[in-house]
Short mmCIF file of C-alpha atoms (C1' of nucleotides) in Angstrom, two decimals:
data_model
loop_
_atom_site.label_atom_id
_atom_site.label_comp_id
_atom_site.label_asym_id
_atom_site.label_seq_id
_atom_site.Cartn_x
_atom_site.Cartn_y
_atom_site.Cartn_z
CA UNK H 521 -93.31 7.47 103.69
CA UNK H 522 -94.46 7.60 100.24
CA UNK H 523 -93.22 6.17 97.22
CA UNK H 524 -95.12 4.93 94.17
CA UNK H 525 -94.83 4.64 90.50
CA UNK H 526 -93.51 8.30 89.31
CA UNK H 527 -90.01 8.32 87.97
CA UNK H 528 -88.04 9.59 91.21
CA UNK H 529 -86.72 13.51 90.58
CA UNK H 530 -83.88 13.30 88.30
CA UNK H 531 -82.02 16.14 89.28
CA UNK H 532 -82.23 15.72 92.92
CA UNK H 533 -81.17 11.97 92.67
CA UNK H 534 -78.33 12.80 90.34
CA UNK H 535 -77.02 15.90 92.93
CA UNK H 536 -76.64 12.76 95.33
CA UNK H 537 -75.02 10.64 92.74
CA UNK H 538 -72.51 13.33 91.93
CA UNK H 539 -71.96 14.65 95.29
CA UNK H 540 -71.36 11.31 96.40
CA UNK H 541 -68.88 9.98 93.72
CA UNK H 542 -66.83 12.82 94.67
CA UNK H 543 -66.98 12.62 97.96
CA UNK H 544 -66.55 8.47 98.07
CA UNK H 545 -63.48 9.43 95.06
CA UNK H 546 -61.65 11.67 97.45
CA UNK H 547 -62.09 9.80 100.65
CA UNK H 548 -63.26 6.32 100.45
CA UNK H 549 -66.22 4.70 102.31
CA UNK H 550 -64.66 4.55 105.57
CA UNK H 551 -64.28 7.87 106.06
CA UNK H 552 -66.96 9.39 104.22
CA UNK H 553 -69.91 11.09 106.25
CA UNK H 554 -73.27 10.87 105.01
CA UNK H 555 -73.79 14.61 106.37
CA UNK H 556 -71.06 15.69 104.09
CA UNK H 557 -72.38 14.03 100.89
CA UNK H 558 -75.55 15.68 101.42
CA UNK H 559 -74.02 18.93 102.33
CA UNK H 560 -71.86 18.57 98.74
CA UNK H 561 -75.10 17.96 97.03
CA UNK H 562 -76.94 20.87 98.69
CA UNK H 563 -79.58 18.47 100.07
CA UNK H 564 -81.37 17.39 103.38
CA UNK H 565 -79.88 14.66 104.67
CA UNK H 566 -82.73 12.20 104.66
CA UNK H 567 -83.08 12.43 101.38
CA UNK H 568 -80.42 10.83 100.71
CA UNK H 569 -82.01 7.54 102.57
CA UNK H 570 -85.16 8.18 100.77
CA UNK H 571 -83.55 7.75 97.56
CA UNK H 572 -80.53 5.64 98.12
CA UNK H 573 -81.93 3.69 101.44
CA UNK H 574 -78.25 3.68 102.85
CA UNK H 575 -75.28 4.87 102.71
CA UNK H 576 -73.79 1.38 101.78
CA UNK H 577 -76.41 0.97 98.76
CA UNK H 578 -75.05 3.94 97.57
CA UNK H 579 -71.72 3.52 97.68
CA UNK H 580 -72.60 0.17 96.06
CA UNK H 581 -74.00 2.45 93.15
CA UNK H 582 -71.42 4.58 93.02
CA UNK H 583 -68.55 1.63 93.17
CA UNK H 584 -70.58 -0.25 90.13
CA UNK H 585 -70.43 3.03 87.88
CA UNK H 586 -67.23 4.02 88.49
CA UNK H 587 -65.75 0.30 87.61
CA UNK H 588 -68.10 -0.09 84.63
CA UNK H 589 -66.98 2.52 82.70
CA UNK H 590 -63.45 1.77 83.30
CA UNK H 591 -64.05 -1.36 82.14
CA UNK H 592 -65.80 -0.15 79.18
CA UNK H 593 -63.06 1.58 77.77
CA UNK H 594 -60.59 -1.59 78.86
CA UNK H 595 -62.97 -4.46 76.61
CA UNK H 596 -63.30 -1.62 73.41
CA UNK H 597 -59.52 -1.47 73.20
CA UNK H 598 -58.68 -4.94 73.95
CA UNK H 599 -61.51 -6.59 71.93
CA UNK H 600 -60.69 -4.64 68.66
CA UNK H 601 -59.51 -7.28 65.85
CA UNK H 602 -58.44 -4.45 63.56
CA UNK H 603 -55.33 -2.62 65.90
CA UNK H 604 -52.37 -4.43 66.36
CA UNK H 605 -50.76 -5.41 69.82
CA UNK H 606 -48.85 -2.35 70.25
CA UNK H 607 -51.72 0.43 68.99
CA UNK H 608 -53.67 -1.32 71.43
CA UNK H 609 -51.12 -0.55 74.34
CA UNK H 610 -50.98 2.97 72.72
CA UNK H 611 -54.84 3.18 72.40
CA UNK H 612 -54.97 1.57 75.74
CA UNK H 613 -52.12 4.13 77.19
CA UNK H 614 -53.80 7.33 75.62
CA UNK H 615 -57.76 7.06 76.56
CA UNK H 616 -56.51 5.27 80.03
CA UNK H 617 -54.68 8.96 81.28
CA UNK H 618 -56.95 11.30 79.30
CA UNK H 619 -59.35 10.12 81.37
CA UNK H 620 -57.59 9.80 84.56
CA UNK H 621 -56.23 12.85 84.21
CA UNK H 622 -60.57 14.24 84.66
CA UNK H 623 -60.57 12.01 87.83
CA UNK H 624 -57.18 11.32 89.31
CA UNK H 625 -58.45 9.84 92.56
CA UNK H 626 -60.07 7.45 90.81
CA UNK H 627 -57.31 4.53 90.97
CA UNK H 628 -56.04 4.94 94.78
CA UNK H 629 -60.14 5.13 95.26
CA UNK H 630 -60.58 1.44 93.14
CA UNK H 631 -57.25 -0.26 94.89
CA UNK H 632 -58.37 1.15 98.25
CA UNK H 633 -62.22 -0.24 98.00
CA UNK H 634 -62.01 -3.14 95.94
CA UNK H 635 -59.71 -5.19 98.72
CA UNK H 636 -63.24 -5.37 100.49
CA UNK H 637 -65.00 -6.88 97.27
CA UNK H 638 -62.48 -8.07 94.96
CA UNK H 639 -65.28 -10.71 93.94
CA UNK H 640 -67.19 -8.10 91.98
CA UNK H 641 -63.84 -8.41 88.97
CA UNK H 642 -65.29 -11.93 88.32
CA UNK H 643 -68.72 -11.82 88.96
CA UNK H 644 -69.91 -8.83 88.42
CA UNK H 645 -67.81 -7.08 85.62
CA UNK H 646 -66.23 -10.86 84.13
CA UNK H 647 -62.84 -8.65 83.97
CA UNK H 648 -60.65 -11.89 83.73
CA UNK H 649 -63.02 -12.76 80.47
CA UNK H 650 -62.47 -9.67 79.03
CA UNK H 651 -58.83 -9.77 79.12
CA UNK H 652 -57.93 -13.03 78.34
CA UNK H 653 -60.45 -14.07 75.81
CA UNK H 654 -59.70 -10.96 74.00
CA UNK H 655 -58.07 -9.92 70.34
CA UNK H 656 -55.45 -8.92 72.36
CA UNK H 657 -54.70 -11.60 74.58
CA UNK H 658 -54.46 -13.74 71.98
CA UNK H 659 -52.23 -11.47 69.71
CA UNK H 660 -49.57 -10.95 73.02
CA UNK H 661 -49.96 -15.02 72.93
CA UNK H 662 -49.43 -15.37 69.41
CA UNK H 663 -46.70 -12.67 69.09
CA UNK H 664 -44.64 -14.78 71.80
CA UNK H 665 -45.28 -18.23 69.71
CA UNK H 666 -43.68 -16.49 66.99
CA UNK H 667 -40.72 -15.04 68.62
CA UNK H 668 -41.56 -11.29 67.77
CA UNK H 669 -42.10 -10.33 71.29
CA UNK H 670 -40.31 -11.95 74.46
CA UNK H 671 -41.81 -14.81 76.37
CA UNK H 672 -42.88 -12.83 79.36
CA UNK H 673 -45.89 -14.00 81.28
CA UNK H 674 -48.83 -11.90 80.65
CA UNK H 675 -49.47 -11.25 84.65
CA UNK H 676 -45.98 -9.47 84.13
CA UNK H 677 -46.51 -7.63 81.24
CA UNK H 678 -49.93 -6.25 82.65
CA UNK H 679 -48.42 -5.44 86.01
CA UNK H 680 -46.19 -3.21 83.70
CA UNK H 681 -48.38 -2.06 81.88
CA UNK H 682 -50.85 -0.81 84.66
CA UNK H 683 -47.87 0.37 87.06
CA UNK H 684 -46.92 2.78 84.06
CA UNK H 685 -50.00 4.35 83.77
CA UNK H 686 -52.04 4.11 86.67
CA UNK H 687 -49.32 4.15 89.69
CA UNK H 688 -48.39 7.99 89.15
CA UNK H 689 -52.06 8.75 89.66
CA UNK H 690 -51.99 6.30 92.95
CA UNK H 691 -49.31 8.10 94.53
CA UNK H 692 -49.64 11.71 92.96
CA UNK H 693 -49.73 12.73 96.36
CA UNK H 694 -46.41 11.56 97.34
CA UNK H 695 -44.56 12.20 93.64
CA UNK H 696 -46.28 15.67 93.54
CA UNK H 697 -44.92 15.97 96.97
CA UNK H 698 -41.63 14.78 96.56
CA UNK H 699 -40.90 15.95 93.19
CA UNK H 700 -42.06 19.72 93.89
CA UNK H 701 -44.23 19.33 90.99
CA UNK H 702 -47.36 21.75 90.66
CA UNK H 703 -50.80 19.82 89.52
CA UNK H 704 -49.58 21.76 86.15
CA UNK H 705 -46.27 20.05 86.04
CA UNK H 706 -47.92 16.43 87.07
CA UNK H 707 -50.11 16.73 84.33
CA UNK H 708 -47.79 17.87 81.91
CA UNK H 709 -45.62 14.32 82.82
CA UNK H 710 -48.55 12.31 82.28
CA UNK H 711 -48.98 13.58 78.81
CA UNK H 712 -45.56 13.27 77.97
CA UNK H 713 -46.10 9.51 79.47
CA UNK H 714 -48.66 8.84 76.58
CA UNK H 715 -46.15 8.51 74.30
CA UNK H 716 -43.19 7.23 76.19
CA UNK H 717 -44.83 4.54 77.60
CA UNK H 718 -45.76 2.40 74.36
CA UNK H 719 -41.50 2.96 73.52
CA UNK H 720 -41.01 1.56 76.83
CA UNK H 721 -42.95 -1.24 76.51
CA UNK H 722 -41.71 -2.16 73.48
CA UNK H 723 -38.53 -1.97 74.72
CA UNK H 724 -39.53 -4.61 77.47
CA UNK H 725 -41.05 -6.87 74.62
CA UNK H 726 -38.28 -6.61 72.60
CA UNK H 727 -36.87 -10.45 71.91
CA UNK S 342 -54.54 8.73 137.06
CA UNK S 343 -50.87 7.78 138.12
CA UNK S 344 -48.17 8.11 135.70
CA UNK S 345 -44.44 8.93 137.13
CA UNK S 346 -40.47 8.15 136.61
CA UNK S 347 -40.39 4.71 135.87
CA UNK S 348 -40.41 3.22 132.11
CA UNK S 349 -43.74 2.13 131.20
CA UNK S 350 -43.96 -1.49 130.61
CA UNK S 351 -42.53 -2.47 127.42
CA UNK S 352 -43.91 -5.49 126.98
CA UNK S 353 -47.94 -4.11 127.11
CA UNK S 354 -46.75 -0.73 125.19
CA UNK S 355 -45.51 -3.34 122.83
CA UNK S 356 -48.26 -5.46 122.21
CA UNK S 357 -50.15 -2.49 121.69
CA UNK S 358 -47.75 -1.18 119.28
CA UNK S 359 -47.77 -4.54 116.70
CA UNK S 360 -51.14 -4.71 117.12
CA UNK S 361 -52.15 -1.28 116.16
CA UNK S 362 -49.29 -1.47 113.26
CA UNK S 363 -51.28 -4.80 111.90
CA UNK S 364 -54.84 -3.14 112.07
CA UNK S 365 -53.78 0.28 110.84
CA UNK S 366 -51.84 -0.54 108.17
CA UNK S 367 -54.47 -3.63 107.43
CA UNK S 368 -57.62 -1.39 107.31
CA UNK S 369 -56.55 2.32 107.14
CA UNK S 370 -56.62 5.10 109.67
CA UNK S 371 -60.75 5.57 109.30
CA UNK S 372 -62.00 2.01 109.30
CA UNK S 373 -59.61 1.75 112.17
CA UNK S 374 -61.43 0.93 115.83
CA UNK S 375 -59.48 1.50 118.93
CA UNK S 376 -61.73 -1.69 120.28
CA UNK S 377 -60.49 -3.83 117.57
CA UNK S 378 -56.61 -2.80 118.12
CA UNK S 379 -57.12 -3.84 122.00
CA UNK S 380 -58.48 -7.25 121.27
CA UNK S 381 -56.27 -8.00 118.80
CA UNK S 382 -53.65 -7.12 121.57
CA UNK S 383 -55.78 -8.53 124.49
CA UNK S 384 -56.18 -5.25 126.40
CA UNK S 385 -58.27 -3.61 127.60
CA UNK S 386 -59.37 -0.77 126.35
CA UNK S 387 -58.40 1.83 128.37
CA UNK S 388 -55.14 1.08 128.71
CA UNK S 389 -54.57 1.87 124.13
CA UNK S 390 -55.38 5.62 125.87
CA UNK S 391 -53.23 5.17 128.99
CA UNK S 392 -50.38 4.33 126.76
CA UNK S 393 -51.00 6.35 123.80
CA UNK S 394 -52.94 9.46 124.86
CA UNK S 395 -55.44 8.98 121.64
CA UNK S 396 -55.85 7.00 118.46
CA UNK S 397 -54.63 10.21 116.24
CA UNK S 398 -51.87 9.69 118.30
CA UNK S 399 -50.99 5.70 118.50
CA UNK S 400 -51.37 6.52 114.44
CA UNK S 401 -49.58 9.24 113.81
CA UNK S 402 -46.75 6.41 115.76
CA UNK S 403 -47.12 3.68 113.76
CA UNK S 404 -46.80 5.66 110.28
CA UNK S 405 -43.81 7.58 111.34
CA UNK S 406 -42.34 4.40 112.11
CA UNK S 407 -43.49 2.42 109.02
CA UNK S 408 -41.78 5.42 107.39
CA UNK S 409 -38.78 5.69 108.39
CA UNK S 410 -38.31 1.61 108.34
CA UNK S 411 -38.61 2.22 104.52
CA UNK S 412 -36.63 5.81 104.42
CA UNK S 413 -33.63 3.97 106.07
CA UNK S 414 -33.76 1.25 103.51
CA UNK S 415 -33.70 4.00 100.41
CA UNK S 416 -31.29 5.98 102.32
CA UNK S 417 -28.65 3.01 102.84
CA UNK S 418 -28.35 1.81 99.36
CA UNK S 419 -29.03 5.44 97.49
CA UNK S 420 -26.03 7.12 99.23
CA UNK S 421 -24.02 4.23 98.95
CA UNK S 422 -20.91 5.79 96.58
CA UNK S 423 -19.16 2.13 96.20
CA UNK S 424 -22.21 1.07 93.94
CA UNK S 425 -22.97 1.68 90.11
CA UNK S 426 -26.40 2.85 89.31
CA UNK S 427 -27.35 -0.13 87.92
CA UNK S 428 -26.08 -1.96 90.94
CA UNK S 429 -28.63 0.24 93.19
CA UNK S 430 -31.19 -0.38 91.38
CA UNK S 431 -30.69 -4.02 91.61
CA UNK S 432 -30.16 -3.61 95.60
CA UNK S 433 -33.02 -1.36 95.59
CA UNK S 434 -35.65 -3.76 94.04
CA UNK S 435 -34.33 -6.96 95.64
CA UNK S 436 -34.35 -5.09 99.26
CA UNK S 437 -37.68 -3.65 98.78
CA UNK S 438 -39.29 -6.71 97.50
CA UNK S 439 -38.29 -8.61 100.37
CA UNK S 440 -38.89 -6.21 102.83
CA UNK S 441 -42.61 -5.93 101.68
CA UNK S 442 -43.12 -9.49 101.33
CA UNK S 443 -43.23 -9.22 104.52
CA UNK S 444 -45.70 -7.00 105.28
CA UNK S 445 -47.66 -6.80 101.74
CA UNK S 446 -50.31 -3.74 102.99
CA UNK S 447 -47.65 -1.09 103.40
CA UNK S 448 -47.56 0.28 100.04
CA UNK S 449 -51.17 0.71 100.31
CA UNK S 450 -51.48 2.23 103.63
CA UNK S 451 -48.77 4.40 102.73
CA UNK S 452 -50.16 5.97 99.52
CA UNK S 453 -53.69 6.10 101.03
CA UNK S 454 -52.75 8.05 104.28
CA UNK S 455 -50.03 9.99 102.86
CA UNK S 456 -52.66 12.13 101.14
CA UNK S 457 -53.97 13.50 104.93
CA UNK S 458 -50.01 14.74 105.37
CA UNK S 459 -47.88 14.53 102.46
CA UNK S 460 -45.62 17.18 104.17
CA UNK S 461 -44.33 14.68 106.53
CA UNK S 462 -41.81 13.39 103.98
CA UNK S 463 -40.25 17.00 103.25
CA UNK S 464 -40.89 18.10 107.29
CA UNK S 465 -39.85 15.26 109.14
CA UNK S 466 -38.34 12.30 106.54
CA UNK S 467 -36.43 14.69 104.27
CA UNK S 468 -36.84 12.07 101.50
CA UNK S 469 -36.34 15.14 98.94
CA UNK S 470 -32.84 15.61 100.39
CA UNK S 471 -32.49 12.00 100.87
CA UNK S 472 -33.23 11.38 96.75
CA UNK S 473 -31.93 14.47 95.28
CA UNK S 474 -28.76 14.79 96.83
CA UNK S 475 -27.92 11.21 97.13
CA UNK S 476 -24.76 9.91 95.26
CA UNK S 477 -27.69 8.16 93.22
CA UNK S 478 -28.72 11.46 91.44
CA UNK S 479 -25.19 12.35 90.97
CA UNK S 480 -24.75 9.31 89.24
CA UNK S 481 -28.09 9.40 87.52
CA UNK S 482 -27.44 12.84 86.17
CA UNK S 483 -23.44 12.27 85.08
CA UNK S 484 -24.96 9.15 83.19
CA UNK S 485 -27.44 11.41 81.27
CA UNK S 486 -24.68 14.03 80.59
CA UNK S 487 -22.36 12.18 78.92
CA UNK S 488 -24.80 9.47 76.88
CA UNK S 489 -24.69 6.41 79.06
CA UNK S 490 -28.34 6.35 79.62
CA UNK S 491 -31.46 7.77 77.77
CA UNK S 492 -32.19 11.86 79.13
CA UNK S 493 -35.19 11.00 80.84
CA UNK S 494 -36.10 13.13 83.68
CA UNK S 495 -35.39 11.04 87.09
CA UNK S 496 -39.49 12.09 88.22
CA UNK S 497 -40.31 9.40 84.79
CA UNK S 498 -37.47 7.22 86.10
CA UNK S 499 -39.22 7.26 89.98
CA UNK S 500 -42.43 6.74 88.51
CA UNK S 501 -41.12 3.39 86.59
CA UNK S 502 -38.86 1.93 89.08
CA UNK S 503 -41.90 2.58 91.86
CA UNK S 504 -44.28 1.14 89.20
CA UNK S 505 -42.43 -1.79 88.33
CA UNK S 506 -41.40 -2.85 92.34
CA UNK S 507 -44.48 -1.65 94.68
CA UNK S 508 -47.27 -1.25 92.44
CA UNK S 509 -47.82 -4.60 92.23
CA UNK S 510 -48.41 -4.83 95.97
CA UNK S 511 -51.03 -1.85 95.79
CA UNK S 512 -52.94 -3.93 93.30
CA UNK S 513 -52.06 -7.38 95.10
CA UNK S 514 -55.72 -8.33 95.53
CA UNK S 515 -56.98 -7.15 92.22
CA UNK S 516 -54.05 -8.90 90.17
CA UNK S 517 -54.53 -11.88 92.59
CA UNK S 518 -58.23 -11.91 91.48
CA UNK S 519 -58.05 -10.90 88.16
CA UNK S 520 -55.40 -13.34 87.26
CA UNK S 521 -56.63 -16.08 89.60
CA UNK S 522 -53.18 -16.04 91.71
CA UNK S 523 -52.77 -17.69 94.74
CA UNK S 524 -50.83 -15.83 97.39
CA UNK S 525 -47.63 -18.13 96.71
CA UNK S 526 -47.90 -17.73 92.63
CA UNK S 527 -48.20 -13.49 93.61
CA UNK S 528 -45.18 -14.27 96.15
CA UNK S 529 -43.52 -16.28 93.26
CA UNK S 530 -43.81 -13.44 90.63
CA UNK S 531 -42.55 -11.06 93.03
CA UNK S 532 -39.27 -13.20 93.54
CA UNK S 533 -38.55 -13.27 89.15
CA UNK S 534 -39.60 -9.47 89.28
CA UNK S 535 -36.25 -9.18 91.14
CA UNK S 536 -34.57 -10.35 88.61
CA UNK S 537 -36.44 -8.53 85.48
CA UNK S 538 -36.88 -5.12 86.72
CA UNK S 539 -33.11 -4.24 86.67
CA UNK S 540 -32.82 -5.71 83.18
CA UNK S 541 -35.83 -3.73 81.89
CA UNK S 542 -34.95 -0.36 83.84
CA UNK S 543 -31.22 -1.03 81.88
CA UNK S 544 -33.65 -1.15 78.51
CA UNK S 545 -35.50 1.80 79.50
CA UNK S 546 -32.51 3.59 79.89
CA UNK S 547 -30.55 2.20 76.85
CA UNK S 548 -29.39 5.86 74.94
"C1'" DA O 1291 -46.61 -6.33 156.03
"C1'" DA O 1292 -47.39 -1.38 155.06
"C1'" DA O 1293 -47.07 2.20 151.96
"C1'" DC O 1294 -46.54 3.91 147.63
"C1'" DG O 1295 -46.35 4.16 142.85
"C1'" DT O 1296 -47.73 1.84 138.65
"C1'" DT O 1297 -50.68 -0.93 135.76
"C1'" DT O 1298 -55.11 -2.80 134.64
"C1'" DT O 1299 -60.03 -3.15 134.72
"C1'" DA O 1300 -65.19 -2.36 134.50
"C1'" DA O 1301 -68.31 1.03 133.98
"C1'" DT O 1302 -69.68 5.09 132.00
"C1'" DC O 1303 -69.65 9.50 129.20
"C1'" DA O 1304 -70.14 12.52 125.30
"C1'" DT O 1305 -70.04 12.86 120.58
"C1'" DT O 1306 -70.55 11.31 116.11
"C1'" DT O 1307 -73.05 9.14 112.74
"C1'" DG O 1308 -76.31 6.44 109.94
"C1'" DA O 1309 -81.02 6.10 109.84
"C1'" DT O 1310 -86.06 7.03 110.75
"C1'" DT O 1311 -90.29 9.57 111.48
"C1'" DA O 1312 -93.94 12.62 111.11
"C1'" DA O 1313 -95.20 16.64 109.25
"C1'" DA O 1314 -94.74 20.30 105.82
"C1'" DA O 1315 -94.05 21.78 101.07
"C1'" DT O 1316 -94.47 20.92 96.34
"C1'" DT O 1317 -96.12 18.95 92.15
"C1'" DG O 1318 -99.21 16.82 88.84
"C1'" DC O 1319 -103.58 16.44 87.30
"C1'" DA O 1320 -108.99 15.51 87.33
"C1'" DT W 312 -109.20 24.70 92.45
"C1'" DG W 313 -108.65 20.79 95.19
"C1'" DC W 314 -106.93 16.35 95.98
"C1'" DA W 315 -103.60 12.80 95.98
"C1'" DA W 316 -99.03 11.43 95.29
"C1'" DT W 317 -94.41 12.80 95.70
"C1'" DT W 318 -90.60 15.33 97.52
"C1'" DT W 319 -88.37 17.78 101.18
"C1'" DT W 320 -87.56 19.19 105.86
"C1'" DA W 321 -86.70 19.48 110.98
"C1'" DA W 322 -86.41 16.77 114.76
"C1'" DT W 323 -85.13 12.73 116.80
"C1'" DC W 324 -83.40 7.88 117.59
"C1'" DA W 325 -80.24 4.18 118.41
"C1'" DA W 326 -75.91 2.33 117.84
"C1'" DA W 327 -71.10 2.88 117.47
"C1'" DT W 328 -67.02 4.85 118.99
"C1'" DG W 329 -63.21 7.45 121.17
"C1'" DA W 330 -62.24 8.77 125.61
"C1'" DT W 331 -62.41 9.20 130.77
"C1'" DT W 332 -62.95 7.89 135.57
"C1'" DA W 333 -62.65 5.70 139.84
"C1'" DA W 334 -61.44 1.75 141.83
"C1'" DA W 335 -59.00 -2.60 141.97
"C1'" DA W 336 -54.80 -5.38 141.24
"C1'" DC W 337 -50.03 -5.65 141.13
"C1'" DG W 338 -45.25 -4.91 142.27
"C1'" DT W 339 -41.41 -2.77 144.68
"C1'" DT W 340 -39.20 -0.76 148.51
"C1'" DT W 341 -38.48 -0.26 153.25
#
DNA sequence: AAACGTTTTAATCATTTGATTAAAATTGCA
DNA sequence: TGCAATTTTAATCAAATGATTAAAACGTTT
C-alpha cells in the first residue's frame, strides 16, 4: 500500500469530503454506511480508507469543518467593536439563516453529534471564549449595568436567541409537517424571521 | 415456538419496554443495539424478539407511545375552552417543562426520528386537527381579528413558544458545556423559564 | 405427579458493515 | 519509452448485529 510525498488527488479526496458531509448532514454517524458515502461520491469503497483511514477519522473531519465555520461567522459578529448590541443580533440573525437556509440539516446534525463530544466547544473551538470575552458580551453586560436593557441572564437571552433562529431548522421536519408548509413556504418564514426576530428580541430586552 | 391465549407476562414485557424507551430515546433508533436494550433489562436476548417480533418493531412502540404521552398533554390544555390564551400558554410551558424534566432526551429523539416518518403525526396523532381546530386557534385567531395581539401567523407563534420551552432541552448538552452549567443550574433555569416565557410570548404579542 | 402450555436460555445463523489486501490501472518524469 | 510512485479496483476478511432455533425451565391444571 503505497503512499509517499505527492500531494494526495484533490478532486478524488474532495468527492469523499463532499459526499460525506452530505451524507453524515442528512443522517448522522450512526446510521451512515460507508458503502453509501462512497456510492454518493462515485468512488470505490476502499478508497475511502486509503484516504480517510476510517470512517470515524472522517467523520472527525467532517464534524471539525462543519463547526469551524459556524463558529467563524459566530466570533466575526460578536467580536466586532464597531456594531452595536442589537445590529449584532441582526447581523448575527441575518448571516446565521442565509446560511442555514444552504444547509438546513446542519443544526439537528450538530445537536444530534455533539452530545457524544461536547468537549470539542471548549477545547477544540474555545466557543465559551469567544462568546463571553467578546465586544458583545460585554456590551449585553454593560447595557444591563446601565438599565437600557433588562437584567436577564445571558444563558437566557442566548437560549432565545438560538431557539429563534436555529430551532425551526431543527424541527423543519415536524413544522413543515404540521404546518402543511412546502420547502417554498418554510423558507419564505425564515426570511420573514430575519427581520422579526431582532423586534422580538428587543421586545424581550426591553426594561 | 409456543405462544397461545394467555397474557404474556407483564412484568418481563415491561422491563423490556422501560428499558428499550431509556436506550432508544438515549441513543437514537441507529446507534440502538438490541444486546444493549436486554442487558439493560437483564434478558436475554431472545426473549426482546419473543416479545416484540423485531427491533423496527419494539421502536416503532416506544415512539408511538412517547408520542402520544406528549399529544395528550397538548391536547388537554389546548382544547380546554375555560382558559384564556395567555392562561394556556402559561399551562402549556409549566406542564411541558416539568414533564421533560423528567425525561430531558425526548425532544431530541423526537425531532431526530421524526424525520424517518413525519406522517405519523397527521396519520396516526392528528396533531394538525389537534392544533388547528383546538379552542386555542379560535382564540388565537379572534385575538388577531380584533387587535388584542400582534397579526403574526400562529406557524411564527409555534416556532417561538417551541423555541423558547423545548429547544433548550435539544441543546441541553451544548448550553450545559458552553455555559459551564451543571445539570441542577440547567434544571434551575428551566424552573424561571416557566415563569418568563409567558411574560415574553405576552410581549411578542403586544399589538 | 403427569401433561400441557408458556417463558427463558444457550447456541447458532445470516447479513451487514467497516476495513484490508493484493493486484491492476494510471500518472509523472528521467 | 520505461520505470517508479501513486491511485483505483475487485475480492475478501473479521467483527458486529438482528434474528432464529431447539431445548430446558417454569407454572398451572387435573
Amino acid at each position: 500500500m503505497p503512499k509517499h510525498k505527492q500531494a494526495i488527488d484533490a478532486t478524488t479526496h474532495q468527492k469523499i469530503k463532499t459526499a460525506a458531509r452530505m451524507v453524515f448532514h442528512q443522517k448522522g454517524y450512526a446510521a451512515t454506511r460507508t458503502r453509501h458515502i462512497a456510492e454518493a461520491a462515485g468512488i470505490n469503497l476502499a478508497l475511502l480508507n486509503y484516504y480517510f483511514k476510517s470512517k470515524e477519522q472522517l467523520f472527525n473531519l467532517i464534524m471539525l469543518e462543519t463547526f469551524t465555520e459556524l463558529v467563524a461567522t459566530i466570533k466575526e459578529i460578536v467580536t466586532n467593536p464597531n456594531t452595536s448590541l442589537h445590529q449584532k443580533v441582526s447581523n448575527l440573525v441575518a448571516t446565521y439563516i442565509d446560511q442555514l437556509l444552504q444547509e438546513p440539516q446542519i443544526p439537528l446534525f450538530i445537536v444530534s453529534e455533539i452530545r457524544n463530544n461536547p468537549q470539542i466547544l471548549v477545547n477544540t473551538l474555545q466557543v465559551p471564549n469567544i462568546i463571553f470575552q467578546s465586544a458583545f458580551a460585554r456590551q449585553y453586560a454593560q447595557s444591563v449595568q446601565n438599565g437600557s436593557i433588562a437584567p436577564l441572564p445571558i444563558m437566557h437571552f442566548l437560549m432565545n436567541l438560538l431557539g429563534f433562529t436555529v430551532f425551526p431548522f431543527i424541527a423543519q421536519p415536524m413544522l413543515q409537517t404540521i404546518g402543511s408548509l412546502t420547502p417554498e413556504q418554510f423558507t419564505q418564514m425564515m426570511q420573514e424571521r430575519k427581520q422579526l426576530i431582532p423586534k422580538w428580541v428587543a421586545a424581550l430586552l426591553a426594561p
